[in-house]
CSV table of C-alpha atoms and ligand atoms in Angstrom, one decimal:
chain,number,residue,atom,x,y,z
A,1223,MET,CA,-48.1,12.6,-49.4
A,1224,SER,CA,-47.2,9.4,-51.2
A,1225,LYS,CA,-47.8,5.9,-49.8
A,1226,TYR,CA,-44.0,5.5,-49.8
A,1227,GLY,CA,-43.7,9.0,-47.9
A,1228,LYS,CA,-46.3,8.1,-45.3
A,1229,VAL,CA,-44.3,4.9,-44.7
A,1230,LEU,CA,-41.1,6.7,-44.1
A,1231,SER,CA,-42.5,9.3,-41.7
A,1232,LEU,CA,-44.0,6.5,-39.9
A,1233,VAL,CA,-40.6,4.9,-39.7
A,1234,LEU,CA,-39.1,8.3,-38.6
A,1235,ILE,CA,-41.5,9.1,-35.7
A,1236,ALA,CA,-40.9,5.2,-34.9
A,1237,ALA,CA,-37.4,6.0,-34.5
A,1238,LEU,CA,-37.9,8.9,-32.7
A,1239,ALA,CA,-39.5,7.4,-30.2
A,1240,PHE,CA,-37.0,4.6,-29.6
A,1241,ALA,CA,-34.3,7.5,-29.3
A,1242,VAL,CA,-36.2,9.1,-26.4
A,1243,ILE,CA,-36.7,5.8,-24.5
A,1244,GLY,CA,-33.3,4.9,-25.2
A,1245,LEU,CA,-32.2,8.6,-23.5
A,1246,ALA,CA,-34.8,7.8,-21.0
A,1247,GLY,CA,-33.2,4.4,-20.1
A,1248,CYS,CA,-29.7,5.7,-20.0
A,1249,GLY,CA,-30.9,8.4,-17.4
A,1250,THR,CA,-31.9,5.5,-15.1
A,1251,THR,CA,-29.0,3.3,-15.4
A,1252,THR,CA,-26.4,6.5,-14.2
A,1253,GLU,CA,-28.7,7.5,-11.3
A,1254,LYS,CA,-28.5,3.7,-9.9
A,1255,PRO,CA,-25.8,4.2,-7.3
A,1256,ALA,CA,-22.2,2.2,-8.3
A,1257,THR,CA,-22.8,-0.6,-6.1
A,1258,THR,CA,-25.8,-2.3,-8.1
A,1259,GLU,CA,-23.9,-1.8,-10.9
A,1260,GLU,CA,-20.8,-3.8,-10.0
A,1261,LYS,CA,-20.8,-6.6,-7.9
A,1262,PRO,CA,-16.9,-8.0,-8.0
A,1263,ALA,CA,-17.7,-8.8,-4.5
A,1264,VAL,CA,-19.4,-12.0,-5.7
A,1265,ASP,CA,-16.9,-13.0,-8.5
A,1266,LEU,CA,-14.1,-12.3,-6.1
A,1267,LYS,CA,-11.7,-15.1,-5.0
A,1268,LEU,CA,-11.3,-14.7,-1.7
A,1269,VAL,CA,-9.4,-17.0,1.6
A,1270,THR,CA,-12.4,-15.8,3.3
A,1271,ALA,CA,-15.5,-15.4,1.5
A,1272,GLY,CA,-17.0,-11.7,2.2
A,1273,GLN,CA,-13.8,-10.0,3.6
A,1274,LEU,CA,-10.3,-8.7,2.6
A,1275,THR,CA,-7.9,-11.1,4.2
A,1276,ALA,CA,-4.7,-8.8,4.3
A,1277,GLY,CA,-0.7,-10.1,5.2
A,1278,SER,CA,1.3,-7.5,7.0
A,1279,ASP,CA,4.2,-6.8,9.3
A,1280,THR,CA,2.5,-4.6,11.8
A,1281,SER,CA,5.3,-2.7,13.4
A,1282,PHE,CA,5.7,-0.3,10.7
A,1283,PRO,CA,4.1,2.8,11.6
A,1284,PRO,CA,2.1,5.0,10.8
A,1285,PHE,CA,1.2,2.5,8.1
A,1286,GLU,CA,0.4,-0.2,10.1
A,1287,SER,CA,1.0,-1.3,13.7
A,1288,MET,CA,-1.1,-3.3,16.3
A,1289,ASN,CA,-3.3,-1.1,18.9
A,1290,GLY,CA,-4.0,-3.9,21.1
A,1291,ASP,CA,-5.8,-6.6,19.2
A,1292,VAL,CA,-6.9,-4.4,16.4
A,1293,ALA,CA,-4.3,-4.0,13.4
A,1294,GLU,CA,-4.3,0.3,12.4
A,1295,GLY,CA,-2.7,2.9,10.2
A,1296,PHE,CA,-3.1,4.8,6.6
A,1297,ASP,CA,-2.4,1.2,5.0
A,1298,VAL,CA,-5.5,-0.2,7.2
A,1299,ASP,CA,-7.7,2.6,6.6
A,1300,LEU,CA,-6.8,2.8,2.8
A,1301,LEU,CA,-7.5,-1.0,2.5
A,1302,ASN,CA,-11.0,-0.3,4.4
A,1303,ALA,CA,-12.0,2.2,2.3
A,1304,MET,CA,-11.1,0.0,-1.1
A,1305,ALA,CA,-12.6,-2.6,0.5
A,1306,LYS,CA,-16.1,-0.8,1.2
A,1307,GLU,CA,-15.5,0.4,-2.7
A,1308,MET,CA,-15.7,-3.5,-3.4
A,1309,GLY,CA,-18.7,-4.3,-1.8
A,1310,ILE,CA,-16.4,-6.5,1.0
A,1311,ALA,CA,-17.9,-5.7,4.0
A,1312,LYS,CA,-14.6,-6.0,6.2
A,1313,THR,CA,-10.8,-6.2,6.1
A,1314,VAL,CA,-8.9,-8.4,8.5
A,1315,PHE,CA,-4.9,-7.7,9.0
A,1316,LYS,CA,-2.6,-10.9,9.5
A,1317,THR,CA,-0.1,-10.2,11.2
A,1318,GLU,CA,3.5,-12.3,9.1
A,1319,ILE,CA,7.1,-11.2,8.9
A,1320,PHE,CA,7.7,-9.1,6.6
A,1321,ASP,CA,9.8,-11.5,4.8
A,1322,THR,CA,7.6,-14.2,4.6
A,1323,LEU,CA,5.1,-12.2,3.5
A,1324,ILE,CA,5.5,-13.0,-0.8
A,1325,PRO,CA,6.1,-16.8,-0.3
A,1326,THR,CA,3.2,-16.8,1.6
A,1327,LEU,CA,0.7,-15.1,-0.8
A,1328,LYS,CA,2.3,-17.0,-3.4
A,1329,ALA,CA,1.5,-20.8,-1.8
A,1330,GLY,CA,-1.9,-19.0,-1.2
A,1331,GLY,CA,-4.8,-19.8,1.0
A,1332,LYS,CA,-3.7,-17.6,4.0
A,1333,PHE,CA,-4.2,-13.9,3.1
A,1334,ASP,CA,-5.7,-12.0,-0.2
A,1335,VAL,CA,-3.4,-9.1,-0.2
A,1336,ILE,CA,-0.1,-7.9,1.3
A,1337,ALA,CA,-0.7,-4.4,3.0
A,1338,SER,CA,2.8,-3.7,4.0
A,1339,GLY,CA,4.4,-0.5,2.7
A,1340,MET,CA,5.8,-2.7,0.2
A,1341,THR,CA,8.1,-1.1,-2.4
A,1342,ILE,CA,7.3,-2.1,-5.8
A,1343,LYS,CA,10.2,-3.7,-7.0
A,1344,PRO,CA,11.0,-5.9,-10.3
A,1345,GLU,CA,12.3,-8.6,-8.4
A,1346,ARG,CA,9.3,-9.1,-6.2
A,1347,ALA,CA,7.1,-8.5,-9.4
A,1348,LEU,CA,8.0,-11.9,-11.0
A,1349,GLU,CA,6.9,-13.3,-7.9
A,1350,ILE,CA,3.5,-11.7,-7.2
A,1351,ASP,CA,1.5,-9.0,-9.0
A,1352,PHE,CA,1.6,-5.5,-7.6
A,1353,SER,CA,-1.6,-3.2,-7.8
A,1354,ASP,CA,-1.0,0.7,-8.8
A,1355,PRO,CA,1.5,2.5,-6.5
A,1356,TYR,CA,-0.4,4.0,-3.3
A,1357,PHE,CA,2.5,6.2,-2.1
A,1358,ASP,CA,6.1,7.6,-2.8
A,1359,SER,CA,8.7,6.9,0.1
A,1360,ASN,CA,12.3,7.2,0.0
A,1361,GLN,CA,14.9,5.8,2.7
A,1362,SER,CA,16.6,7.3,5.6
A,1363,LEU,CA,19.4,7.4,8.2
A,1364,ALA,CA,18.6,7.6,12.0
A,1365,MET,CA,21.3,7.4,14.7
A,1366,LYS,CA,21.2,8.7,18.5
A,1367,THR,CA,20.4,12.5,18.5
A,1368,GLY,CA,23.5,14.8,17.6
A,1369,GLY,CA,24.9,11.5,15.8
A,1370,LYS,CA,27.0,12.7,12.2
A,1371,TYR,CA,26.2,11.4,8.7
A,1372,ALA,CA,27.1,12.8,5.5
A,1373,ALA,CA,28.6,9.8,3.5
A,1374,PRO,CA,28.8,6.4,3.5
A,1375,ALA,CA,32.4,6.1,4.6
A,1376,ASP,CA,31.1,7.5,7.9
A,1377,MET,CA,29.8,4.1,8.8
A,1378,SER,CA,33.3,2.5,8.6
A,1379,GLY,CA,33.5,0.3,11.3
A,1380,LYS,CA,29.6,1.0,12.6
A,1381,LYS,CA,26.9,-1.3,12.9
A,1382,VAL,CA,23.7,-0.6,11.3
A,1383,GLY,CA,20.6,-1.8,11.9
A,1384,VAL,CA,18.0,-2.8,8.7
A,1385,GLN,CA,14.8,-4.8,8.5
A,1386,SER,CA,15.4,-8.1,6.8
A,1387,GLY,CA,14.0,-8.5,3.5
A,1388,THR,CA,13.3,-4.7,3.3
A,1389,THR,CA,15.0,-2.3,0.4
A,1390,GLY,CA,16.5,-0.6,3.5
A,1391,GLU,CA,18.3,-3.5,3.8
A,1392,SER,CA,19.2,-3.6,0.1
A,1393,TRP,CA,20.4,0.0,-0.1
A,1394,ALA,CA,23.0,-0.5,3.2
A,1395,THR,CA,24.4,-4.1,1.6
A,1396,GLU,CA,25.3,-2.1,-1.5
A,1397,ASN,CA,26.2,1.5,-0.3
A,1398,LEU,CA,27.1,1.0,3.6
A,1399,LYS,CA,28.7,-2.3,3.5
A,1400,PRO,CA,31.2,-1.8,0.9
A,1401,ALA,CA,32.1,1.2,2.7
A,1402,GLY,CA,32.9,-0.3,5.8
A,1403,ALA,CA,29.7,-1.1,7.9
A,1404,THR,CA,28.7,-3.9,9.8
A,1405,LEU,CA,25.1,-4.7,8.9
A,1406,VAL,CA,22.7,-6.1,11.5
A,1407,PRO,CA,19.2,-7.6,10.4
A,1408,PHE,CA,16.3,-7.2,12.6
A,1409,LYS,CA,13.2,-8.8,12.3
A,1410,ASP,CA,11.0,-5.8,12.2
A,1411,ALA,CA,11.8,-1.7,12.4
A,1412,VAL,CA,10.7,-1.6,15.9
A,1413,GLN,CA,13.3,-3.6,17.1
A,1414,ALA,CA,15.6,-2.2,15.2
A,1415,PHE,CA,14.7,1.4,16.5
A,1416,SER,CA,14.8,-0.5,19.9
A,1417,ALA,CA,18.5,-1.5,19.4
A,1418,LEU,CA,19.9,2.1,18.4
A,1419,GLN,CA,18.3,3.7,21.7
A,1420,ALA,CA,20.1,0.6,23.8
A,1421,GLY,CA,22.9,1.3,21.8
A,1422,ASN,CA,23.3,-1.9,20.0
A,1423,VAL,CA,23.8,-0.5,16.9
A,1424,ASP,CA,25.2,2.8,16.0
A,1425,ALA,CA,22.8,3.6,12.9
A,1426,VAL,CA,19.3,2.2,11.2
A,1427,VAL,CA,18.7,2.8,7.6
A,1428,ASN,CA,14.6,2.4,7.2
A,1429,ASP,CA,12.0,3.8,5.1
A,1430,LEU,CA,11.8,7.4,6.1
A,1431,PRO,CA,8.3,8.0,6.7
A,1432,VAL,CA,8.5,5.3,9.6
A,1433,THR,CA,12.0,6.7,11.0
A,1434,ALA,CA,9.8,10.3,11.0
A,1435,GLU,CA,7.4,8.8,13.1
A,1436,MET,CA,9.6,6.7,15.2
A,1437,VAL,CA,12.0,9.6,16.1
A,1438,LYS,CA,8.6,11.6,16.8
A,1439,ASP,CA,9.0,11.3,20.8
A,1440,THR,CA,12.4,13.0,21.4
A,1441,THR,CA,12.7,11.7,24.9
A,1442,LYS,CA,13.8,8.8,23.0
A,1443,GLY,CA,17.0,10.4,21.9
A,1444,LEU,CA,16.7,9.7,18.3
A,1445,ALA,CA,16.8,11.6,15.5
A,1446,MET,CA,16.7,11.4,11.4
A,1447,ILE,CA,20.1,12.3,10.3
A,1448,ALA,CA,20.1,12.0,7.0
A,1449,GLN,CA,17.4,11.8,4.1
A,1450,ILE,CA,18.2,8.9,1.2
A,1451,PRO,CA,16.2,9.7,-1.8
A,1452,THR,CA,15.4,6.1,-3.6
A,1453,GLY,CA,12.0,7.0,-4.9
A,1454,GLU,CA,10.4,4.3,-4.1
A,1455,GLN,CA,6.8,3.6,-4.3
A,1456,TYR,CA,4.4,1.2,-2.2
A,1457,GLY,CA,2.2,-1.1,-3.9
A,1458,PHE,CA,-0.3,-3.8,-2.5
A,1459,ALA,CA,0.7,-7.1,-3.6
A,1460,ILE,CA,-2.0,-9.9,-5.2
A,1461,SER,CA,-1.2,-13.5,-6.0
A,1462,LYS,CA,-0.5,-13.9,-10.0
A,1463,ASP,CA,-3.3,-16.2,-10.1
A,1464,ASN,CA,-6.3,-13.8,-9.2
A,1465,PRO,CA,-6.1,-10.8,-11.9
A,1466,GLU,CA,-9.7,-10.2,-11.2
A,1467,LEU,CA,-8.8,-8.9,-7.7
A,1468,LYS,CA,-5.7,-7.2,-8.8
A,1469,ALA,CA,-8.6,-5.0,-11.4
A,1470,ALA,CA,-11.0,-5.1,-8.6
A,1471,ILE,CA,-8.1,-3.4,-6.0
A,1472,ASN,CA,-6.8,-1.3,-9.1
A,1473,ASP,CA,-10.5,0.0,-9.6
A,1474,ALA,CA,-10.9,0.6,-5.8
A,1475,LEU,CA,-8.1,2.6,-5.2
A,1476,ALA,CA,-8.4,5.1,-8.4
A,1477,LYS,CA,-12.3,5.6,-7.0
A,1478,VAL,CA,-11.0,6.1,-3.1
A,1479,LYS,CA,-8.0,8.8,-4.6
A,1480,ALA,CA,-10.9,10.1,-7.2
A,1481,SER,CA,-13.3,10.4,-3.9
A,1482,GLY,CA,-11.2,12.8,-2.0
A,1483,GLU,CA,-11.1,9.8,0.7
A,1484,TYR,CA,-7.7,8.9,0.2
A,1485,GLY,CA,-6.7,12.3,1.1
A,1486,THR,CA,-8.3,12.2,4.0
A,1487,ILE,CA,-7.0,9.2,5.3
A,1488,TYR,CA,-3.4,10.8,4.4
A,1489,LYS,CA,-3.8,14.0,6.7
A,1490,LYS,CA,-5.2,11.8,8.9
A,1491,TRP,CA,-1.8,9.8,9.7
A,1492,PHE,CA,0.9,12.0,7.9
A,1493,GLY,CA,-0.9,15.5,9.1
A,1494,VAL,CA,-0.3,16.9,5.3
A,1495,ASP,CA,-2.3,16.8,2.1
A,1496,PRO,CA,-0.9,14.5,-0.1
A,1497,GLU,CA,1.1,16.4,-3.0
B,2953,LIG,N1,9.3,-0.5,1.8
B,2953,LIG,C1,10.1,-1.7,2.4
B,2953,LIG,C2,10.3,-2.8,1.7
B,2953,LIG,O1,9.2,-3.0,0.6
B,2953,LIG,C3,9.8,-1.9,3.8
B,2953,LIG,C4,8.7,-2.3,4.0
B,2953,LIG,C5,8.0,-2.6,5.6
B,2953,LIG,N2,7.1,-2.8,6.0
B,2953,LIG,C6,6.8,-3.5,6.7
B,2953,LIG,N3,5.2,-3.2,6.8
B,2953,LIG,N4,7.6,-3.6,7.6
B,2953,LIG,O2,11.2,-3.3,1.7
């Protein structure tokens, strides 16, 4: 072997050794638990350090409602699971009137995220950012059991309850008002359904999964009379000043979906597997 050949083989051996060490190195990295690799919690801008504070109209079961002073529901469990994924120990839900959620988030300082069954809408996205969609929804019309509704004209001369500032209100404004209905706005969905039960309104237009929950107890004498396909998707809302949080939320949502935890939470609140 020439001198040149010897040098070349030494170089090759060294390169091989490097490759082996390199590979071994990779092996250890992947074995590390994911949490030690990413620590976004440290870098994230949060209203209160160490917790994810959510603004929510907590009168919207099964997405969010108050059980004593504890918020519960699909959104609560999902956001909790996502916070864990983000390395944040806990979430705190602050109750706000739905109408005020976007301006309050925009103003800053009160909560980090809106978790309130909020439909992703282009007009809203001008004010705040939305996460990737986390739930598919539609509208519905509820009346007293036995009520009839086939077309908007059936609401002519009738009082229709809606929740202020919602997509249900928008749909009713566009479709039922021109047909001669009087819209009655309520602060939250629970109040709209109480008014329906009391006979103060003739119908309620509201998000389908929530209406399904509200009419479940048949002793109330209420029923979902029509499904209204609007093809809505819920998203978490984040301030446009906090793109890092938005990225972390989307990342956590994807992980919670992939791990199967999303499916477990869905089944807990809706009794079926997600589609
Ligand atoms: N999805 C509808 C909307 O975004 C209604 C949401 C109401 N949410 C609530 N927590 N009250 O307008």
